[in-house]
mmCIF file of C-alpha atoms in Angstrom:
data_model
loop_
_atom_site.group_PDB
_atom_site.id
_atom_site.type_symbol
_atom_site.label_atom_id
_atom_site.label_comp_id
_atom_site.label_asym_id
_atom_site.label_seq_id
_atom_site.Cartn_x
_atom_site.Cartn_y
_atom_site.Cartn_z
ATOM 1 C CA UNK A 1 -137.682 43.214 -88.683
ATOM 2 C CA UNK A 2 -137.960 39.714 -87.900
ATOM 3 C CA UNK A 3 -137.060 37.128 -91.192
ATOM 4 C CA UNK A 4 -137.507 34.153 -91.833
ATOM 5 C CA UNK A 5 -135.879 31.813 -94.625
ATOM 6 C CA UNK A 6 -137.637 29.232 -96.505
ATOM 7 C CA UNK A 7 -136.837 26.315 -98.488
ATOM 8 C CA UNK A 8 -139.105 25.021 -101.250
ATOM 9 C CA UNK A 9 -141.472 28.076 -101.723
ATOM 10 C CA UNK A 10 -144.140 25.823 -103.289
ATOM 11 C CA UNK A 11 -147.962 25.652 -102.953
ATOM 12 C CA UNK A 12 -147.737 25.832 -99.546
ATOM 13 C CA UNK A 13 -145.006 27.790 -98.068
ATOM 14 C CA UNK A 14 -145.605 30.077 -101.099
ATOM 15 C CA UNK A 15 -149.081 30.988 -98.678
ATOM 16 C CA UNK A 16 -146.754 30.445 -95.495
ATOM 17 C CA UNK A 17 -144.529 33.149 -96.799
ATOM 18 C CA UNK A 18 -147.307 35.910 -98.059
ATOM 19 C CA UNK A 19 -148.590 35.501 -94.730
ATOM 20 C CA UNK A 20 -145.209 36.073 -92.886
ATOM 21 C CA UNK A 21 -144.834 39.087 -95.324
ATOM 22 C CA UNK A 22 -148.300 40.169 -94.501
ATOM 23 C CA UNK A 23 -147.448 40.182 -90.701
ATOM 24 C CA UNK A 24 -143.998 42.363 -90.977
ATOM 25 C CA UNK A 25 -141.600 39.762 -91.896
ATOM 26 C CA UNK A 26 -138.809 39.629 -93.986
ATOM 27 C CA UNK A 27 -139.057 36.497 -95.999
ATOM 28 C CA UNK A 28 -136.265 34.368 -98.278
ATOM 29 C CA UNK A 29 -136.863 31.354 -99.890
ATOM 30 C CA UNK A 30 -135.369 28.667 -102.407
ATOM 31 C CA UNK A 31 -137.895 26.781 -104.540
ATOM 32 C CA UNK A 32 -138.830 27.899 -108.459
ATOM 33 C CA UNK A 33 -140.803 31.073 -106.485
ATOM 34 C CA UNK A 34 -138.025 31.875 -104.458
ATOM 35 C CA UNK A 35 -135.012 35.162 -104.377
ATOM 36 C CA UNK A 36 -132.334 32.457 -103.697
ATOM 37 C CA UNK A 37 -131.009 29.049 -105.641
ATOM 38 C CA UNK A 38 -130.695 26.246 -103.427
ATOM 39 C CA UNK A 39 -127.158 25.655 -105.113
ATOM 40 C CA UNK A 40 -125.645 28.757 -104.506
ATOM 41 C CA UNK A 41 -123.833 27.719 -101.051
ATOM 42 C CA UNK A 42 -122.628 31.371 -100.432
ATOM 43 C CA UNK A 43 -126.130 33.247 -101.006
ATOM 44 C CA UNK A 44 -128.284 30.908 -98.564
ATOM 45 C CA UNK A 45 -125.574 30.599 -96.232
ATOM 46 C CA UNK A 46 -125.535 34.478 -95.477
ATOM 47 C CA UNK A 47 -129.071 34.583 -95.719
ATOM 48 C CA UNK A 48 -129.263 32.121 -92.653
ATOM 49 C CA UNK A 49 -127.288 33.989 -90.904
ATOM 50 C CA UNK A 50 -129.305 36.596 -90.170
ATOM 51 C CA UNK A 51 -132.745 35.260 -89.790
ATOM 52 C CA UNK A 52 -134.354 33.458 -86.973
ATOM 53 C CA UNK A 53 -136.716 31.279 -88.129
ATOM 54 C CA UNK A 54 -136.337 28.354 -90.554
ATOM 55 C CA UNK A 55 -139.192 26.223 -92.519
ATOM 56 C CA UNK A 56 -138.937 23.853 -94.644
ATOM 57 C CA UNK A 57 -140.705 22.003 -97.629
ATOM 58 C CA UNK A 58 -138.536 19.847 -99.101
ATOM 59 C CA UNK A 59 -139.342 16.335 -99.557
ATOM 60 C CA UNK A 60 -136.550 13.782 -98.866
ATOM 61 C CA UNK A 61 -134.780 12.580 -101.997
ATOM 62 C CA UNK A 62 -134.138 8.965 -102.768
ATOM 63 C CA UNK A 63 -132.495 8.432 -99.607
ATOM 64 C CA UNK A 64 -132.067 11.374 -97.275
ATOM 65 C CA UNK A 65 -133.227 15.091 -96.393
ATOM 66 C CA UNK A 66 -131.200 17.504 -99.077
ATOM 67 C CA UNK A 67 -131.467 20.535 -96.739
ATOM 68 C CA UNK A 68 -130.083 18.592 -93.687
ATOM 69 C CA UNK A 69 -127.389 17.205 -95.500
ATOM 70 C CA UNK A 70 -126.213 20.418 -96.811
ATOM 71 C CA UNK A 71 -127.033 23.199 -94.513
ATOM 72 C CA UNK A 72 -127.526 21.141 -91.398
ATOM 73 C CA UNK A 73 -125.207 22.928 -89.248
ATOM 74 C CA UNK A 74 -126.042 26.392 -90.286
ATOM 75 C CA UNK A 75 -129.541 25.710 -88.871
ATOM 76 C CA UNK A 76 -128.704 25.015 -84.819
ATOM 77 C CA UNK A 77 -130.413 27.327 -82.692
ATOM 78 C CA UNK A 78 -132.854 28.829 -84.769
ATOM 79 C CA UNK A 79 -136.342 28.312 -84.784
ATOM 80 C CA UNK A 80 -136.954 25.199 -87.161
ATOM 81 C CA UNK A 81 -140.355 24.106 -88.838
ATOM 82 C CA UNK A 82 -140.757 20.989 -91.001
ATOM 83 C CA UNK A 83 -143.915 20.081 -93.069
ATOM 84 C CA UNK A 84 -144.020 16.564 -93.506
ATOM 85 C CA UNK A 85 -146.985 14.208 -94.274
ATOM 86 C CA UNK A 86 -149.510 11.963 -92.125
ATOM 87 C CA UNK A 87 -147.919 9.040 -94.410
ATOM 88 C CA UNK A 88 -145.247 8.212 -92.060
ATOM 89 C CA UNK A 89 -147.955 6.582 -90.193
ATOM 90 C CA UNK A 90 -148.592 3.721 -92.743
ATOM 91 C CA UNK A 91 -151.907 1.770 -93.253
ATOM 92 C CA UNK A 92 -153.924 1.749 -89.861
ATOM 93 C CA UNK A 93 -156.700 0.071 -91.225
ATOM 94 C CA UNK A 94 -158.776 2.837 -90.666
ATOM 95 C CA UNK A 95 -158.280 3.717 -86.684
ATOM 96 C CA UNK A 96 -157.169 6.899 -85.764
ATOM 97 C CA UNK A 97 -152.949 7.928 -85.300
ATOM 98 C CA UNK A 98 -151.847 10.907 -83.855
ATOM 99 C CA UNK A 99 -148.176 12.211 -82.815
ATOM 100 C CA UNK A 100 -148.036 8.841 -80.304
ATOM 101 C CA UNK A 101 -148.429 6.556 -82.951
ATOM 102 C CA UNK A 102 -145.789 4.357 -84.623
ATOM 103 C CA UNK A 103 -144.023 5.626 -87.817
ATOM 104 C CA UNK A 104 -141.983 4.487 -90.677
ATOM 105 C CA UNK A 105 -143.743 1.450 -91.715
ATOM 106 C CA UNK A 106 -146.113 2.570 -94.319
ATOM 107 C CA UNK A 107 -144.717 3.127 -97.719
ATOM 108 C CA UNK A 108 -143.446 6.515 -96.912
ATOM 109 C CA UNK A 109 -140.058 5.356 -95.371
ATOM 110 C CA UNK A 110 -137.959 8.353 -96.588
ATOM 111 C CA UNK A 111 -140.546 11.073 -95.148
ATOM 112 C CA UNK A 112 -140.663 8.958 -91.983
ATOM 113 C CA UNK A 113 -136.584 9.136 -91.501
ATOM 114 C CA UNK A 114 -136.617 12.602 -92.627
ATOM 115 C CA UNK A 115 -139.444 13.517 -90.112
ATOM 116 C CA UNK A 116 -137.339 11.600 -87.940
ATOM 117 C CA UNK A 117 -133.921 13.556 -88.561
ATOM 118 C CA UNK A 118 -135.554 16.938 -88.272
ATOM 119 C CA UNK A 119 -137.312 15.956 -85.015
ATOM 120 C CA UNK A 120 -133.622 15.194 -83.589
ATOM 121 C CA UNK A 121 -132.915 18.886 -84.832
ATOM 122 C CA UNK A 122 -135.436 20.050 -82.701
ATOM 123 C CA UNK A 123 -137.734 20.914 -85.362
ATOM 124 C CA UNK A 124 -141.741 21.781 -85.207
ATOM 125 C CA UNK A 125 -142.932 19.071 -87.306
ATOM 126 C CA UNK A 126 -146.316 19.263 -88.985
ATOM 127 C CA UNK A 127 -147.471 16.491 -90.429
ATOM 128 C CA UNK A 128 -149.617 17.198 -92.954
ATOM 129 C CA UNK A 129 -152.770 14.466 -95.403
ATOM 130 C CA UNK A 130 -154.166 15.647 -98.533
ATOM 131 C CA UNK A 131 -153.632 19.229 -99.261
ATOM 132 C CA UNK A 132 -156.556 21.184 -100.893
ATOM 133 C CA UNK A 133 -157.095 24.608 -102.343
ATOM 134 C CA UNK A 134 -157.613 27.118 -104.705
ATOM 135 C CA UNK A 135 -156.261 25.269 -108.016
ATOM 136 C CA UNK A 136 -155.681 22.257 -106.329
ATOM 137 C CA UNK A 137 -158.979 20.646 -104.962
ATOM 138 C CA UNK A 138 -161.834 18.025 -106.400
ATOM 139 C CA UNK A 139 -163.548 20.597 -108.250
ATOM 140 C CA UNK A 140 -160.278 20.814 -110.693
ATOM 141 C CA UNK A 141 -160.203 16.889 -110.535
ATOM 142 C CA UNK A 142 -163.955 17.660 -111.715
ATOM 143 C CA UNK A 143 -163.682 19.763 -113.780
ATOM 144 C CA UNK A 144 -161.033 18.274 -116.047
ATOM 145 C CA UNK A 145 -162.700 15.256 -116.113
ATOM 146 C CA UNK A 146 -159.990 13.911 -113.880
ATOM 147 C CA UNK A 147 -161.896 12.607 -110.505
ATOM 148 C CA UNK A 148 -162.997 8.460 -109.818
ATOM 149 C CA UNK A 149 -165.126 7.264 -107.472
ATOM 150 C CA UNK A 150 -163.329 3.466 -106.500
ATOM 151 C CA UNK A 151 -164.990 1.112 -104.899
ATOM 152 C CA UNK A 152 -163.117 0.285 -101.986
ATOM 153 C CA UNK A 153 -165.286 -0.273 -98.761
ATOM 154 C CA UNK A 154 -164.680 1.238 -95.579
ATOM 155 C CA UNK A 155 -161.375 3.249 -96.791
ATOM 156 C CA UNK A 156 -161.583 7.191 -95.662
ATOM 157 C CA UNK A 157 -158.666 9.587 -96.031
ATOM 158 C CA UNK A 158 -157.796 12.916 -94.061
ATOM 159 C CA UNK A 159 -157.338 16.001 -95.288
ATOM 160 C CA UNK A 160 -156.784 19.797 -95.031
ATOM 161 C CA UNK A 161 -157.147 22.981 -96.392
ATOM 162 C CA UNK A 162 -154.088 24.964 -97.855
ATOM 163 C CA UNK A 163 -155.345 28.078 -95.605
ATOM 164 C CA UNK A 164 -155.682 26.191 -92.092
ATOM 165 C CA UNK A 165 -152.084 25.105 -92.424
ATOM 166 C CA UNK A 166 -151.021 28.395 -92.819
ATOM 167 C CA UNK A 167 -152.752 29.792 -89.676
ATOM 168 C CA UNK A 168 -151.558 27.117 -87.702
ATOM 169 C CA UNK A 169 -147.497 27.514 -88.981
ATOM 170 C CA UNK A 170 -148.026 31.259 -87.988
ATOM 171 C CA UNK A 171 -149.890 30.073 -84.351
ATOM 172 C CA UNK A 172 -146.798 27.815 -83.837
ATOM 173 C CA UNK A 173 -144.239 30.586 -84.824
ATOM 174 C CA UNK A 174 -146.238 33.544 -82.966
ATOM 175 C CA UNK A 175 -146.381 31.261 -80.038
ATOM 176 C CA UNK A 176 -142.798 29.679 -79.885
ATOM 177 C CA UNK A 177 -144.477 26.560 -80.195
ATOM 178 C CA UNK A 178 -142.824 23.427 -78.180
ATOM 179 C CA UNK A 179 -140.314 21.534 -80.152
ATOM 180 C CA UNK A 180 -142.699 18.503 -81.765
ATOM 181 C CA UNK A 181 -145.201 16.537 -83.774
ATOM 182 C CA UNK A 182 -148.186 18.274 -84.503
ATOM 183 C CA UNK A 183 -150.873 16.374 -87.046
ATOM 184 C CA UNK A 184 -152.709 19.385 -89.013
ATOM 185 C CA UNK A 185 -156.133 17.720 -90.441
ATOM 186 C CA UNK A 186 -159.684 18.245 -90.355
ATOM 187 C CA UNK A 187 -162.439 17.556 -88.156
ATOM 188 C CA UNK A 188 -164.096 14.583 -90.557
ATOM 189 C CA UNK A 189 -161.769 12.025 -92.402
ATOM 190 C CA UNK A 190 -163.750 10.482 -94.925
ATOM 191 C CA UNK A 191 -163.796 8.650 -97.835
ATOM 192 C CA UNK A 192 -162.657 10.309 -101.279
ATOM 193 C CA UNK A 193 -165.840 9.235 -103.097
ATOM 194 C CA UNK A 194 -167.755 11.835 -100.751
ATOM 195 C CA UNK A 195 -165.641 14.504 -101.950
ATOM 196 C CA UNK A 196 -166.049 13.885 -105.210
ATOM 197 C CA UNK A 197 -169.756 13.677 -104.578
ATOM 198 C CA UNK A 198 -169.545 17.170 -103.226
ATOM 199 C CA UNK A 199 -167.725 18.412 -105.774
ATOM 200 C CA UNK A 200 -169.947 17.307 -108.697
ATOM 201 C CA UNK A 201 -173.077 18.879 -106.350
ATOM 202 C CA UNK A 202 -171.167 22.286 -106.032
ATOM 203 C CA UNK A 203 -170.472 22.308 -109.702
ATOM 204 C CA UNK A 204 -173.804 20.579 -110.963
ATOM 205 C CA UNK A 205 -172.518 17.758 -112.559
ATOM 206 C CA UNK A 206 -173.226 13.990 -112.499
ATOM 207 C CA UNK A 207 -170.403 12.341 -110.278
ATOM 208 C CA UNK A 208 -168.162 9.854 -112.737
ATOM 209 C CA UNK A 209 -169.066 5.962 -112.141
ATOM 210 C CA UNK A 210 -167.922 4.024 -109.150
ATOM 211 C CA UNK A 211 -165.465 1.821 -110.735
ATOM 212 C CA UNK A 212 -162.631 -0.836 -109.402
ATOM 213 C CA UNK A 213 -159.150 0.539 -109.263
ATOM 214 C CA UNK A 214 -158.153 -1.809 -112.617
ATOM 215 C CA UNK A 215 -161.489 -0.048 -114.323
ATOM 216 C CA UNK A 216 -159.828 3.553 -113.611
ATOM 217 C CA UNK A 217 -156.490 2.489 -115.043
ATOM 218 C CA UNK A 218 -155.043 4.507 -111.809
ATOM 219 C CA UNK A 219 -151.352 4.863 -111.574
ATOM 220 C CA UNK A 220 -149.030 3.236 -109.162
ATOM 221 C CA UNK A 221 -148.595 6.268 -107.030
ATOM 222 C CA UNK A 222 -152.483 6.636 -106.875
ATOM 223 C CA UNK A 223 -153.417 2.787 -105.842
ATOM 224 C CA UNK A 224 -150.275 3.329 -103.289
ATOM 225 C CA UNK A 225 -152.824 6.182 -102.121
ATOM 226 C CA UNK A 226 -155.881 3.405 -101.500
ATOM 227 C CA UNK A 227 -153.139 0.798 -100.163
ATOM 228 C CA UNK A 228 -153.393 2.835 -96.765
ATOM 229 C CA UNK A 229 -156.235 3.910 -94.906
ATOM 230 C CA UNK A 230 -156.395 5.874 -91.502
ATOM 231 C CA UNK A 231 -158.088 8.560 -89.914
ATOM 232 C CA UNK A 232 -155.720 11.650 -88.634
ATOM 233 C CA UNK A 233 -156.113 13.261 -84.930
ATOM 234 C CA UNK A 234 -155.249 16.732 -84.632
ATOM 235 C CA UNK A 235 -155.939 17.490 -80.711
ATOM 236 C CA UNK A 236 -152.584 17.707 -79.800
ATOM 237 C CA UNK A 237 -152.271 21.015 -82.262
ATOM 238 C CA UNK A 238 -156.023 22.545 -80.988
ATOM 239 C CA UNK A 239 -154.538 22.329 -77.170
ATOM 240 C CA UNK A 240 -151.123 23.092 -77.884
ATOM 241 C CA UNK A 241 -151.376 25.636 -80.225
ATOM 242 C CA UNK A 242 -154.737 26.934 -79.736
ATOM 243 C CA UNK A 243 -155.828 26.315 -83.344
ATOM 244 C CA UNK A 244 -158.882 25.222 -84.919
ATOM 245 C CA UNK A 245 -159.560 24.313 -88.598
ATOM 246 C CA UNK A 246 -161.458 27.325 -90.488
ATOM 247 C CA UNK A 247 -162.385 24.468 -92.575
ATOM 248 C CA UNK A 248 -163.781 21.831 -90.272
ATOM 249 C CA UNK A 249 -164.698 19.334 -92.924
ATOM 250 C CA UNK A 250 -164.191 19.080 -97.024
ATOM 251 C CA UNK A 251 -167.920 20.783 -97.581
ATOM 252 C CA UNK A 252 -167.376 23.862 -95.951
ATOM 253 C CA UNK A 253 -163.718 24.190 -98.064
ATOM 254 C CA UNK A 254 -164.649 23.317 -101.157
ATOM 255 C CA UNK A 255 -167.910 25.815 -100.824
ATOM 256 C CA UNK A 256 -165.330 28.610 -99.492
ATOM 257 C CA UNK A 257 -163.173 27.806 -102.645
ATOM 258 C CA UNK A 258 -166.623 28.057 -105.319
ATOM 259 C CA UNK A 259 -167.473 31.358 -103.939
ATOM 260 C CA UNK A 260 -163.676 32.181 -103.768
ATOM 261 C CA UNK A 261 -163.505 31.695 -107.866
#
């Protein structure tokens, strides 16, 4: 049986790791979902040493990558996966980045040396936007009377759904993928008023008013959200990996996830 360990078993690798399971594999994790506690040293140590595949969801703390640090050297030469975000690409004033472009100047300096640091480890790196799913999409924000429309010109986001990262984590592992960036978006980057548009059509309700970020009293970790704007490339993944979004654009996920419910 092949296995493969996880840390962070959260929203994501939580589907990475049904899926696994769902293929044949034995599956470990850390994380509040996960068999194994990320402090006890003895119990993930012998579970690493039997499996051959790694992945990894942990963000980086205030100033480095907590698995690295501790378990570093019980990961060489097994097969290493890293999700990571499309933030270490900073503000590109709307032009497209993919794995070629510059990183670590945006405000996501920590993911950008940790995506860094795990590259050096040889790592499959996939660098994920805006997540969306069941439970976690615009027709929550919606619903709970949660979701703005902001007025900010010209500013479009990427994003993807929870599912077509999993498919392409498995492509990469079923494949042996080549040690690497890979950017895992959708086909349309766009802004998040149209989502939110979509949303409220899906659901039949009357979007919320376009307001200025001061009018929606956001927070300072949403108007760092606006502070960047790019669109994401993911043709290096389709040709490398053979994979191609189930989800090619927000409207045909967030319809999938209504009929889902």
């Amino acid at each position: 049986m092949m296995r493969l360990f996880v840390f962070g078993l959260g929203y994501t690798a939580s589907r990475i790791a049904t899926a696994m399971r769902e293929c044949g594999w034995s599956v470990d994790a850390t994380g509040s979902a996960g068999n194994i506690d990320f402090d006890d040293e003895d119990a993930v140590l012998a579970a690493l040493s039997g499996v051959s595949h790694v992945l990894s969801s942990v963000p980086p703390s205030a100033d480095s990558d907590p698995v690295l640090d501790r378990y570093g050297r019980a990961l060489e030469g097994k097969w290493l996966g890293y999700l990571s975000s499309t933030g270490v690409y900073g503000d590109a004033r709307g032009a497209w980045v993919d794995e070629a472009s510059p990183t670590g100047t945006g405000r996501r300096t920590a993911r950008a040396e940790c995506d860094a640091r795990w590259l050096d480890a040889r790592a499959r790196v996939f660098r994920l936007p805006g997540i969306y799913g069941p439970g976690r999409s615009a027709l929550d924000r919606v619903r709970e009377g949660k979701a703005h429309r902001i007025d900010v010109p010209g500013q479009v986001f990427s994003r993807v759904h929870v599912d077509d990262i999993v498919s392409c984590v498995l492509a990469a592992i079923e494949g042996d993928a080549a040690v690497g960036a890979y950017n895992l978006a959708d086909d349309l980057p766009t802004s998040q008023n149209a989502v939110i548009e979509e949303a409220c059509r899906l659901l039949g309700m009357t979007p919320p008013p376009l307001q200025t970020m001061d009018e929606a009293d956001l927070s300072p970790m949403a108007r760092g959200f606006y502070a960047e704007n790019r669109r994401v490339a993911n043709g290096k993944a389709k040709r490398a990996l053979g994979w191609r979004p189930r989800f090619a654009t927000y409207r045909e996920g967030l319809t999938e996830i209504m009929a889902r419910e």
